[in-house]
Amino acid sequence: MIAYALPAIPLAALTLPLYVLVPTFYTETLGLSLASVGFALLLVRIFDAVSDPLIGWAADRFRPRFGRRRTLFAISLPLTAISAFMLFWPPVDAGVSWLAGWGLLLSLGYTAALIPFSAWGAELATDYHGRSRITAWREGLTLVGTLIAIALPFAIGFEQASGLHGLAVLGLVILIALPLFGATAIFATPEPVEHSRMRVDLKAGLKHLGRNWPFVRLIVAFFLNGLANGIPATLFLYFVSARLGLPDARGPLLFFYFLCAIAGVPLAAWAARRVGKHRAWCYAMLAACIAFAPAPLLPEGSLVAFAIICAVTGLLLGFDLSLPPAIQADVIDVDTASSGEQRSGTYFAAWSLATKLSLAGGVGIVFPALAMFGFDPGAAPGSTQGLTALAVAYAWVPIGAKLISIAIMWNFPLDEAAQKSLRSRIEAA
C-alpha cells in the first residue's frame, strides 16, 4: 500500500505549483499579464478535454503483458518529469508561448500518469472501507508532496527569475523523485485483478456512462467542490499579500494549511466508518463553508484570525482529498456490474478532466474577472474595488458552489450495503 502511494509525493509536488505558484511566478516575477497567463492555462485545460478521455480509453483498452495500469504509468514518467522541470525553471525572457507549450506537455504527461495510477488504486481493494484506506495513504502522501512544493519555493525564494530559485529547485526534485518513486511502485505493487467479462464498444460504453446516475451526481458535485477549492487556491497568495497585507506570511500560512490537511485524512477515514463516505464528505463541506465565511470581512493584518481559518479549512481539506476518490471506486462498480467491463480508466479520465476544469476556472475565469474590477497584483496599493472583488471571489463564491455540492450528495444512494451487493454481483459473474 505504501509502495503504491509513493509516486503521489512527486505528482502532488508538481500539481500545487501549477495552479498556485506558476501563475504568481509568471505574472509577478516574469511580468506577464494576468489575462495572458489565464488564457494560456485555460488553453491547457481545453487540451485536457481531448487528451483525458483518449488516455482513459487507452488505459482500459490496451492489455500488455506487464499490466494495463503499470505500463501506461511507466511510459508517462519521463515526459512528466522533464516537462515539470522546464516549466518550473523557465528562462528569464520566457513568454506566454513557453508557459503554454510546456504546460501542454506537462498536462499530457500528468494525465497519462494520474489516470492509470488512480485506476490502479481503485482496483487494488474491492470492499467499501478498504478503498478508504488506500485513498487515505495516497492522499496523505499527496499532502506530503504538497508541503514539499510549498516549503522549497518559499524557503529559497522565487522573486528573481535568474539563477537557481525555489521553483527551479522544486523542478529538479521532481525530475529525480518521480521516476524513482514511480519505479518503486511499478515493481513493488501488483497489477490488480481484472473483473471484465466482455469488451464494450465506445457507443455502448458512453450509454452506460450516461445511465450511471450515481456517477452523474458524483461528478457534478465533484466539479463544483473542485471549483470551490480551486478558486481560493489560485487566489491564496494574492489574498494574503494584497488584501491582508501579509506578504511575508504567504509561505508559512500555505504550509500550515496543508499541514492541517494531513491530520484531516485519518479523521475523514474515521468519520466515513461512522456515518458513511458521502455523508462524512457533506458534513465536512458544510463545516468548511461556515469556517470560510468570515474571511472577506477580516481587516488588514489579521494574521491570527486568518491562521485559524487556515487550520479549520485545512483540516477539512483532508475530507475533500480522501473521500471522493473512495466514492469514485464504488461508482465504477455500478458500471462494471451493468456493462460487464471494468472501465476504471474511463471513469478516472472523466474525474481528472472535471478536476482540471474546476481548477482552471480559478485562473481562466477569475483572473480576467478580477482584472475587469481593477485588481492588479503588480500595483501597490490596489484599488478598493479590486481588493473587494478579490475578497469576494476568494471566499464567498466558493461557498455557493460547495452548498450546491452538499445538496447533490446528501442522499447519495451508494452506501456500504449497496456497494457490497454490487461486488457480489460482479464477482459471481
Short mmCIF file of C-alpha atoms in Angstrom, two decimals:
data_model
loop_
_atom_site.label_atom_id
_atom_site.label_comp_id
_atom_site.label_asym_id
_atom_site.label_seq_id
_atom_site.Cartn_x
_atom_site.Cartn_y
_atom_site.Cartn_z
CA MET A 1 0.00 0.00 0.00
CA ILE A 2 2.86 2.38 0.84
CA ALA A 3 4.81 1.42 -2.27
CA TYR A 4 1.76 2.12 -4.40
CA ALA A 5 1.20 5.53 -2.76
CA LEU A 6 4.82 6.78 -3.03
CA PRO A 7 4.50 8.41 -6.50
CA ALA A 8 1.78 10.63 -5.05
CA ILE A 9 4.55 12.71 -3.45
CA PRO A 10 6.21 13.99 -6.66
CA LEU A 11 2.89 14.10 -8.53
CA ALA A 12 1.49 16.39 -5.83
CA ALA A 13 4.71 18.41 -5.78
CA LEU A 14 4.03 19.45 -9.38
CA THR A 15 0.26 19.85 -9.02
CA LEU A 16 0.03 22.66 -6.47
CA PRO A 17 2.69 24.86 -8.13
CA LEU A 18 0.90 24.61 -11.47
CA TYR A 19 -2.25 26.18 -10.03
CA VAL A 20 -0.86 28.38 -7.25
CA LEU A 21 2.84 29.20 -7.72
CA VAL A 22 3.22 29.16 -11.51
CA PRO A 23 0.57 31.86 -12.14
CA THR A 24 2.16 34.02 -9.44
CA PHE A 25 5.70 33.44 -10.75
CA TYR A 26 4.84 34.12 -14.39
CA THR A 27 2.84 37.27 -13.56
CA GLU A 28 4.78 38.83 -10.68
CA THR A 29 8.35 37.65 -11.42
CA LEU A 30 8.40 37.32 -15.21
CA GLY A 31 5.97 40.21 -15.68
CA LEU A 32 3.35 38.55 -17.89
CA SER A 33 -0.18 39.91 -17.71
CA LEU A 34 -2.92 38.25 -15.68
CA ALA A 35 -5.12 37.86 -18.75
CA SER A 36 -2.39 36.23 -20.88
CA VAL A 37 -1.42 33.75 -18.13
CA GLY A 38 -5.08 32.95 -17.53
CA PHE A 39 -5.61 32.38 -21.24
CA ALA A 40 -2.55 30.12 -21.53
CA LEU A 41 -3.61 27.93 -18.62
CA LEU A 42 -7.19 27.80 -19.88
CA LEU A 43 -5.81 26.63 -23.25
CA VAL A 44 -4.04 23.80 -21.43
CA ARG A 45 -7.33 22.73 -19.86
CA ILE A 46 -9.11 22.80 -23.20
CA PHE A 47 -6.41 20.44 -24.44
CA ASP A 48 -7.24 18.22 -21.47
CA ALA A 49 -10.78 17.94 -22.78
CA VAL A 50 -9.36 15.89 -25.65
CA SER A 51 -6.42 14.10 -24.02
CA ASP A 52 -8.14 12.91 -20.83
CA PRO A 53 -10.83 10.75 -22.49
CA LEU A 54 -8.33 9.33 -25.00
CA ILE A 55 -5.87 8.34 -22.30
CA GLY A 56 -8.69 6.92 -20.17
CA TRP A 57 -9.85 4.82 -23.12
CA ALA A 58 -6.28 3.63 -23.77
CA ALA A 59 -5.79 2.77 -20.09
CA ASP A 60 -8.77 0.38 -20.27
CA ARG A 61 -8.38 -0.93 -23.80
CA PHE A 62 -4.72 -1.97 -24.06
CA ARG A 63 -3.63 -5.02 -22.10
CA PRO A 64 0.15 -5.53 -22.40
CA ARG A 65 1.71 -8.44 -20.53
CA PHE A 66 3.28 -6.11 -17.95
CA GLY A 67 -0.17 -4.86 -16.95
CA ARG A 68 -2.59 -2.29 -18.31
CA ARG A 69 -2.20 0.00 -15.28
CA ARG A 70 1.55 -0.28 -14.74
CA THR A 71 2.60 0.00 -18.39
CA LEU A 72 0.98 3.33 -19.24
CA PHE A 73 2.03 4.75 -15.88
CA ALA A 74 5.67 3.79 -16.55
CA ILE A 75 5.65 5.33 -20.03
CA SER A 76 4.33 8.65 -18.70
CA LEU A 77 7.03 9.26 -16.10
CA PRO A 78 9.87 10.70 -18.26
CA LEU A 79 7.61 13.16 -20.12
CA THR A 80 6.00 14.36 -16.88
CA ALA A 81 9.30 14.85 -15.05
CA ILE A 82 11.03 16.73 -17.90
CA SER A 83 8.02 18.97 -18.62
CA ALA A 84 7.70 19.94 -14.96
CA PHE A 85 11.41 20.81 -14.84
CA MET A 86 11.19 23.03 -17.93
CA LEU A 87 8.01 24.77 -16.77
CA PHE A 88 9.36 25.46 -13.26
CA TRP A 89 12.75 26.72 -14.46
CA PRO A 90 11.97 28.97 -17.44
CA PRO A 91 14.49 31.38 -18.99
CA VAL A 92 14.25 34.97 -17.78
CA ASP A 93 12.76 36.07 -21.11
CA ALA A 94 10.14 33.29 -21.23
CA GLY A 95 6.81 34.38 -22.63
CA VAL A 96 3.30 33.02 -22.88
CA SER A 97 4.35 30.52 -25.58
CA TRP A 98 6.82 28.88 -23.15
CA LEU A 99 4.13 28.63 -20.48
CA ALA A 100 1.55 27.24 -22.90
CA GLY A 101 3.94 24.82 -24.67
CA TRP A 102 5.47 23.18 -21.64
CA GLY A 103 2.13 23.41 -19.84
CA LEU A 104 0.54 21.33 -22.61
CA LEU A 105 3.29 18.69 -22.44
CA LEU A 106 3.11 18.56 -18.64
CA SER A 107 -0.66 18.19 -18.83
CA LEU A 108 -0.30 15.28 -21.26
CA GLY A 109 2.30 13.51 -19.13
CA TYR A 110 0.50 14.17 -15.87
CA THR A 111 -2.79 12.81 -17.27
CA ALA A 112 -1.05 9.71 -18.63
CA ALA A 113 0.39 9.12 -15.15
CA LEU A 114 -2.59 10.05 -12.99
CA ILE A 115 -5.37 8.11 -14.74
CA PRO A 116 -3.75 4.64 -14.62
CA PHE A 117 -2.35 5.44 -11.17
CA SER A 118 -5.82 6.29 -9.83
CA ALA A 119 -7.46 3.31 -11.55
CA TRP A 120 -4.73 1.08 -10.14
CA GLY A 121 -5.58 2.17 -6.60
CA ALA A 122 -9.33 1.84 -7.12
CA GLU A 123 -8.90 -1.78 -8.22
CA LEU A 124 -6.44 -2.87 -5.51
CA ALA A 125 -9.26 -3.10 -2.93
CA THR A 126 -12.84 -4.20 -3.56
CA ASP A 127 -14.52 -3.53 -0.18
CA TYR A 128 -16.14 -0.25 0.92
CA HIS A 129 -13.74 0.68 3.73
CA GLY A 130 -10.64 -0.90 2.15
CA ARG A 131 -10.88 1.70 -0.59
CA SER A 132 -10.94 4.42 2.04
CA ARG A 133 -7.68 3.08 3.49
CA ILE A 134 -5.94 3.08 0.11
CA THR A 135 -7.05 6.60 -0.74
CA ALA A 136 -6.06 7.73 2.76
CA TRP A 137 -2.50 6.50 2.21
CA ARG A 138 -2.31 8.00 -1.27
CA GLU A 139 -3.81 11.35 -0.34
CA GLY A 140 -1.77 11.51 2.86
CA LEU A 141 1.42 11.24 0.80
CA THR A 142 -0.11 13.67 -1.68
CA LEU A 143 -0.20 16.20 1.13
CA VAL A 144 3.44 15.42 1.99
CA GLY A 145 4.33 16.25 -1.62
CA THR A 146 2.25 19.40 -1.37
CA LEU A 147 4.18 20.52 1.71
CA ILE A 148 7.44 19.97 -0.14
CA ALA A 149 6.06 22.01 -3.04
CA ILE A 150 5.38 24.86 -0.63
CA ALA A 151 8.48 24.64 1.54
CA LEU A 152 11.13 24.60 -1.19
CA PRO A 153 9.98 27.61 -3.27
CA PHE A 154 9.25 29.81 -0.26
CA ALA A 155 12.34 28.80 1.73
CA ILE A 156 14.66 29.54 -1.19
CA GLY A 157 12.55 32.28 -2.77
CA PHE A 158 11.24 32.75 -6.30
CA GLU A 159 11.15 36.53 -6.58
CA GLN A 160 14.04 36.51 -9.07
CA ALA A 161 13.82 34.76 -12.43
CA SER A 162 17.57 34.25 -12.79
CA GLY A 163 19.67 31.63 -11.03
CA LEU A 164 18.57 28.59 -9.06
CA HIS A 165 15.39 29.97 -7.50
CA GLY A 166 12.97 27.99 -5.35
CA LEU A 167 10.66 26.92 -8.16
CA ALA A 168 13.67 25.66 -10.14
CA VAL A 169 14.86 23.57 -7.19
CA LEU A 170 11.39 22.04 -6.96
CA GLY A 171 11.62 21.18 -10.66
CA LEU A 172 14.92 19.38 -10.03
CA VAL A 173 13.39 17.41 -7.14
CA ILE A 174 10.50 16.26 -9.33
CA LEU A 175 12.89 15.38 -12.17
CA ILE A 176 14.65 12.91 -9.84
CA ALA A 177 11.89 11.75 -7.48
CA LEU A 178 9.10 10.99 -9.96
CA PRO A 179 10.99 8.30 -11.94
CA LEU A 180 12.50 6.88 -8.72
CA PHE A 181 9.26 6.61 -6.72
CA GLY A 182 7.37 5.59 -9.84
CA ALA A 183 9.74 2.66 -10.40
CA THR A 184 9.29 1.62 -6.76
CA ALA A 185 5.52 1.45 -7.20
CA ILE A 186 5.75 -0.34 -10.54
CA PHE A 187 7.94 -3.18 -9.27
CA ALA A 188 6.60 -3.49 -5.70
CA THR A 189 2.84 -3.22 -6.30
CA PRO A 190 0.94 -5.99 -8.11
CA GLU A 191 -1.28 -5.41 -11.09
CA PRO A 192 -4.90 -5.60 -9.80
CA VAL A 193 -7.22 -8.44 -10.74
CA GLU A 194 -9.46 -7.51 -13.66
CA HIS A 195 -13.15 -8.42 -13.45
CA SER A 196 -14.13 -7.71 -17.06
CA ARG A 197 -16.40 -10.33 -18.65
CA MET A 198 -16.61 -8.68 -22.07
CA ARG A 199 -15.48 -5.67 -24.07
CA VAL A 200 -17.81 -2.74 -24.54
CA ASP A 201 -17.57 -0.60 -27.67
CA LEU A 202 -17.38 3.19 -27.49
CA LYS A 203 -21.07 3.85 -28.20
CA ALA A 204 -22.33 1.31 -25.67
CA GLY A 205 -19.76 2.50 -23.14
CA LEU A 206 -20.99 6.09 -23.39
CA LYS A 207 -24.57 4.89 -22.86
CA HIS A 208 -23.57 3.05 -19.70
CA LEU A 209 -21.70 6.15 -18.55
CA GLY A 210 -24.73 8.39 -19.03
CA ARG A 211 -27.09 5.93 -17.34
CA ASN A 212 -24.87 5.62 -14.28
CA TRP A 213 -26.78 8.12 -12.14
CA PRO A 214 -24.53 7.80 -9.08
CA PHE A 215 -21.64 8.74 -11.38
CA VAL A 216 -23.51 11.73 -12.81
CA ARG A 217 -24.38 13.01 -9.34
CA LEU A 218 -20.88 12.48 -8.03
CA ILE A 219 -19.07 14.14 -10.92
CA VAL A 220 -21.29 17.24 -10.80
CA ALA A 221 -20.74 17.58 -7.05
CA PHE A 222 -17.05 16.79 -7.52
CA PHE A 223 -16.69 19.51 -10.17
CA LEU A 224 -18.46 22.16 -8.09
CA ASN A 225 -16.49 21.34 -4.97
CA GLY A 226 -13.29 21.33 -7.03
CA LEU A 227 -14.18 24.79 -8.32
CA ALA A 228 -14.85 25.88 -4.74
CA ASN A 229 -11.36 24.68 -3.76
CA GLY A 230 -9.62 25.82 -6.94
CA ILE A 231 -10.62 29.48 -6.75
CA PRO A 232 -9.18 30.17 -3.28
CA ALA A 233 -6.15 28.01 -4.06
CA THR A 234 -5.39 30.18 -7.08
CA LEU A 235 -6.05 33.44 -5.22
CA PHE A 236 -4.47 32.49 -1.88
CA LEU A 237 -1.14 34.25 -2.41
CA TYR A 238 -2.83 37.38 -3.76
CA PHE A 239 -5.36 37.47 -0.92
CA VAL A 240 -2.75 37.17 1.83
CA SER A 241 -0.42 39.68 0.20
CA ALA A 242 -2.77 42.33 -1.24
CA ARG A 243 -5.92 42.03 0.91
CA LEU A 244 -4.41 41.16 4.30
CA GLY A 245 -1.12 42.98 3.73
CA LEU A 246 0.95 40.00 4.95
CA PRO A 247 3.26 39.07 2.03
CA ASP A 248 5.89 37.51 4.31
CA ALA A 249 3.28 35.17 5.80
CA ARG A 250 2.20 33.66 2.47
CA GLY A 251 4.53 30.66 2.58
CA PRO A 252 4.08 29.82 6.28
CA LEU A 253 0.28 30.11 6.06
CA LEU A 254 0.09 27.91 2.97
CA PHE A 255 2.37 25.34 4.61
CA PHE A 256 0.26 25.43 7.79
CA TYR A 257 -2.94 24.94 5.77
CA PHE A 258 -1.72 21.75 4.11
CA LEU A 259 -0.08 20.52 7.31
CA CYS A 260 -3.51 20.63 8.96
CA ALA A 261 -4.93 18.73 5.99
CA ILE A 262 -2.68 15.76 6.81
CA ALA A 263 -4.45 15.49 10.18
CA GLY A 264 -7.77 15.62 8.32
CA VAL A 265 -7.10 12.44 6.30
CA PRO A 266 -7.32 9.93 9.20
CA LEU A 267 -10.19 11.96 10.65
CA ALA A 268 -12.03 11.55 7.34
CA ALA A 269 -11.46 7.78 7.37
CA TRP A 270 -12.84 7.62 10.94
CA ALA A 271 -15.91 9.70 10.01
CA ALA A 272 -16.57 7.53 6.94
CA ARG A 273 -16.69 4.43 9.13
CA ARG A 274 -19.18 6.14 11.45
CA VAL A 275 -21.63 7.80 9.03
CA GLY A 276 -20.65 6.61 5.55
CA LYS A 277 -18.34 8.23 3.00
CA HIS A 278 -20.79 10.55 1.25
CA ARG A 279 -22.39 11.86 4.43
CA ALA A 280 -18.99 12.47 6.07
CA TRP A 281 -17.96 14.45 2.99
CA CYS A 282 -21.14 16.55 3.18
CA TYR A 283 -20.57 17.39 6.85
CA ALA A 284 -17.02 18.47 6.03
CA MET A 285 -18.12 20.71 3.15
CA LEU A 286 -20.75 22.35 5.35
CA ALA A 287 -18.22 22.99 8.11
CA ALA A 288 -15.82 24.48 5.55
CA CYS A 289 -18.49 26.93 4.40
CA ILE A 290 -19.05 28.10 7.96
CA ALA A 291 -15.33 28.47 8.62
CA PHE A 292 -14.63 30.27 5.36
CA ALA A 293 -17.47 32.82 5.55
CA PRO A 294 -15.69 35.44 7.73
CA ALA A 295 -12.56 35.61 5.53
CA PRO A 296 -13.58 38.63 3.37
CA LEU A 297 -14.52 40.60 6.48
CA LEU A 298 -11.08 40.36 8.10
CA PRO A 299 -9.26 43.68 8.44
CA GLU A 300 -5.74 44.16 7.12
CA GLY A 301 -3.08 42.44 9.23
CA SER A 302 -5.39 39.74 10.69
CA LEU A 303 -2.70 37.09 10.90
CA VAL A 304 -4.04 35.06 13.85
CA ALA A 305 -7.67 35.11 12.70
CA PHE A 306 -6.76 34.01 9.20
CA ALA A 307 -4.42 31.34 10.55
CA ILE A 308 -7.39 29.88 12.48
CA ILE A 309 -9.43 29.82 9.26
CA CYS A 310 -6.50 28.09 7.51
CA ALA A 311 -6.31 25.49 10.29
CA VAL A 312 -10.02 24.60 10.17
CA THR A 313 -10.40 24.61 6.40
CA GLY A 314 -7.10 22.75 6.03
CA LEU A 315 -8.32 20.01 8.35
CA LEU A 316 -11.49 19.72 6.26
CA LEU A 317 -9.46 19.58 3.03
CA GLY A 318 -8.38 16.12 4.17
CA PHE A 319 -12.01 15.04 3.67
CA ASP A 320 -12.12 16.56 0.16
CA LEU A 321 -8.96 14.73 -0.85
CA SER A 322 -9.58 11.26 0.59
CA LEU A 323 -13.34 10.60 0.46
CA PRO A 324 -14.37 11.42 -3.15
CA PRO A 325 -11.78 9.04 -4.68
CA ALA A 326 -13.08 6.24 -2.45
CA ILE A 327 -16.65 7.01 -3.56
CA GLN A 328 -15.46 7.07 -7.17
CA ALA A 329 -14.31 3.46 -6.89
CA ASP A 330 -17.80 2.49 -5.67
CA VAL A 331 -19.44 4.29 -8.60
CA ILE A 332 -17.27 2.31 -11.04
CA ASP A 333 -18.79 -0.88 -9.58
CA VAL A 334 -22.18 0.26 -10.88
CA ASP A 335 -20.79 0.36 -14.41
CA THR A 336 -18.86 -2.92 -14.07
CA ALA A 337 -21.98 -4.74 -12.89
CA SER A 338 -24.13 -3.40 -15.74
CA SER A 339 -21.68 -3.27 -18.68
CA GLY A 340 -19.56 -6.32 -17.93
CA GLU A 341 -16.26 -4.44 -18.41
CA GLN A 342 -14.12 -2.91 -15.67
CA ARG A 343 -13.50 0.57 -17.10
CA SER A 344 -11.80 2.39 -14.24
CA GLY A 345 -9.54 4.29 -16.65
CA THR A 346 -12.50 5.82 -18.47
CA TYR A 347 -14.11 6.95 -15.23
CA PHE A 348 -10.94 8.40 -13.77
CA ALA A 349 -10.38 10.22 -17.06
CA ALA A 350 -13.75 11.90 -16.56
CA TRP A 351 -12.87 12.80 -12.98
CA SER A 352 -9.42 14.01 -13.99
CA LEU A 353 -10.97 16.29 -16.59
CA ALA A 354 -13.52 17.58 -14.07
CA THR A 355 -10.72 18.29 -11.58
CA LYS A 356 -8.61 20.18 -14.10
CA LEU A 357 -11.52 22.17 -15.47
CA SER A 358 -12.62 23.17 -11.99
CA LEU A 359 -9.10 24.25 -11.03
CA ALA A 360 -8.65 26.07 -14.33
CA GLY A 361 -11.76 28.08 -13.52
CA GLY A 362 -9.74 29.72 -10.78
CA VAL A 363 -7.32 31.04 -13.41
CA GLY A 364 -9.14 31.27 -16.72
CA ILE A 365 -12.31 32.86 -15.34
CA VAL A 366 -11.38 34.57 -12.08
CA PHE A 367 -8.20 36.28 -13.28
CA PRO A 368 -9.87 38.15 -16.18
CA ALA A 369 -12.85 38.99 -13.92
CA LEU A 370 -10.53 40.49 -11.29
CA ALA A 371 -8.73 42.44 -13.99
CA MET A 372 -12.10 43.91 -15.04
CA PHE A 373 -12.66 45.11 -11.46
CA GLY A 374 -9.25 46.79 -11.44
CA PHE A 375 -7.23 44.30 -9.39
CA ASP A 376 -3.56 44.38 -10.46
CA PRO A 377 -1.07 42.23 -8.47
CA GLY A 378 1.79 44.41 -9.66
CA ALA A 379 0.27 47.64 -8.33
CA ALA A 380 0.55 48.71 -4.72
CA PRO A 381 -1.72 49.51 -3.06
CA GLY A 382 -4.61 48.03 -5.00
CA SER A 383 -7.89 49.85 -5.59
CA THR A 384 -10.66 49.38 -3.03
CA GLN A 385 -12.95 47.93 -5.70
CA GLY A 386 -10.27 45.49 -6.84
CA LEU A 387 -9.50 44.32 -3.29
CA THR A 388 -13.19 43.86 -2.54
CA ALA A 389 -13.62 41.78 -5.68
CA LEU A 390 -10.59 39.72 -4.66
CA ALA A 391 -12.05 39.04 -1.20
CA VAL A 392 -15.48 38.07 -2.53
CA ALA A 393 -14.02 35.80 -5.21
CA TYR A 394 -11.67 34.21 -2.70
CA ALA A 395 -14.28 33.14 -0.14
CA TRP A 396 -17.95 33.77 -0.88
CA VAL A 397 -18.12 32.49 -4.47
CA PRO A 398 -16.67 29.10 -3.38
CA ILE A 399 -19.22 28.81 -0.56
CA GLY A 400 -22.08 28.92 -3.08
CA ALA A 401 -20.52 26.10 -5.10
CA LYS A 402 -19.99 23.95 -2.00
CA LEU A 403 -23.60 24.36 -0.86
CA ILE A 404 -24.84 23.02 -4.20
CA SER A 405 -22.44 20.06 -3.90
CA ILE A 406 -23.84 19.26 -0.46
CA ALA A 407 -27.41 19.25 -1.80
CA ILE A 408 -26.41 16.84 -4.58
CA MET A 409 -24.53 14.39 -2.35
CA TRP A 410 -26.65 14.41 0.83
CA ASN A 411 -28.85 11.40 -0.10
CA PHE A 412 -26.33 9.63 -2.33
CA PRO A 413 -27.56 6.06 -2.99
CA LEU A 414 -24.29 4.09 -2.65
CA ASP A 415 -23.72 3.20 0.99
CA GLU A 416 -21.80 0.20 2.37
CA ALA A 417 -24.68 -2.24 1.91
CA ALA A 418 -25.34 -1.18 -1.69
CA GLN A 419 -21.64 -1.43 -2.59
CA LYS A 420 -21.37 -4.90 -1.03
CA SER A 421 -24.33 -6.06 -3.11
CA LEU A 422 -22.67 -4.72 -6.28
CA ARG A 423 -19.41 -6.55 -5.54
CA SER A 424 -21.31 -9.81 -5.01
CA ARG A 425 -22.86 -9.44 -8.50
CA ILE A 426 -19.51 -8.61 -10.09
CA GLU A 427 -17.57 -11.46 -8.50
CA ALA A 428 -20.32 -14.02 -9.08
CA ALA A 429 -20.43 -13.29 -12.82
#
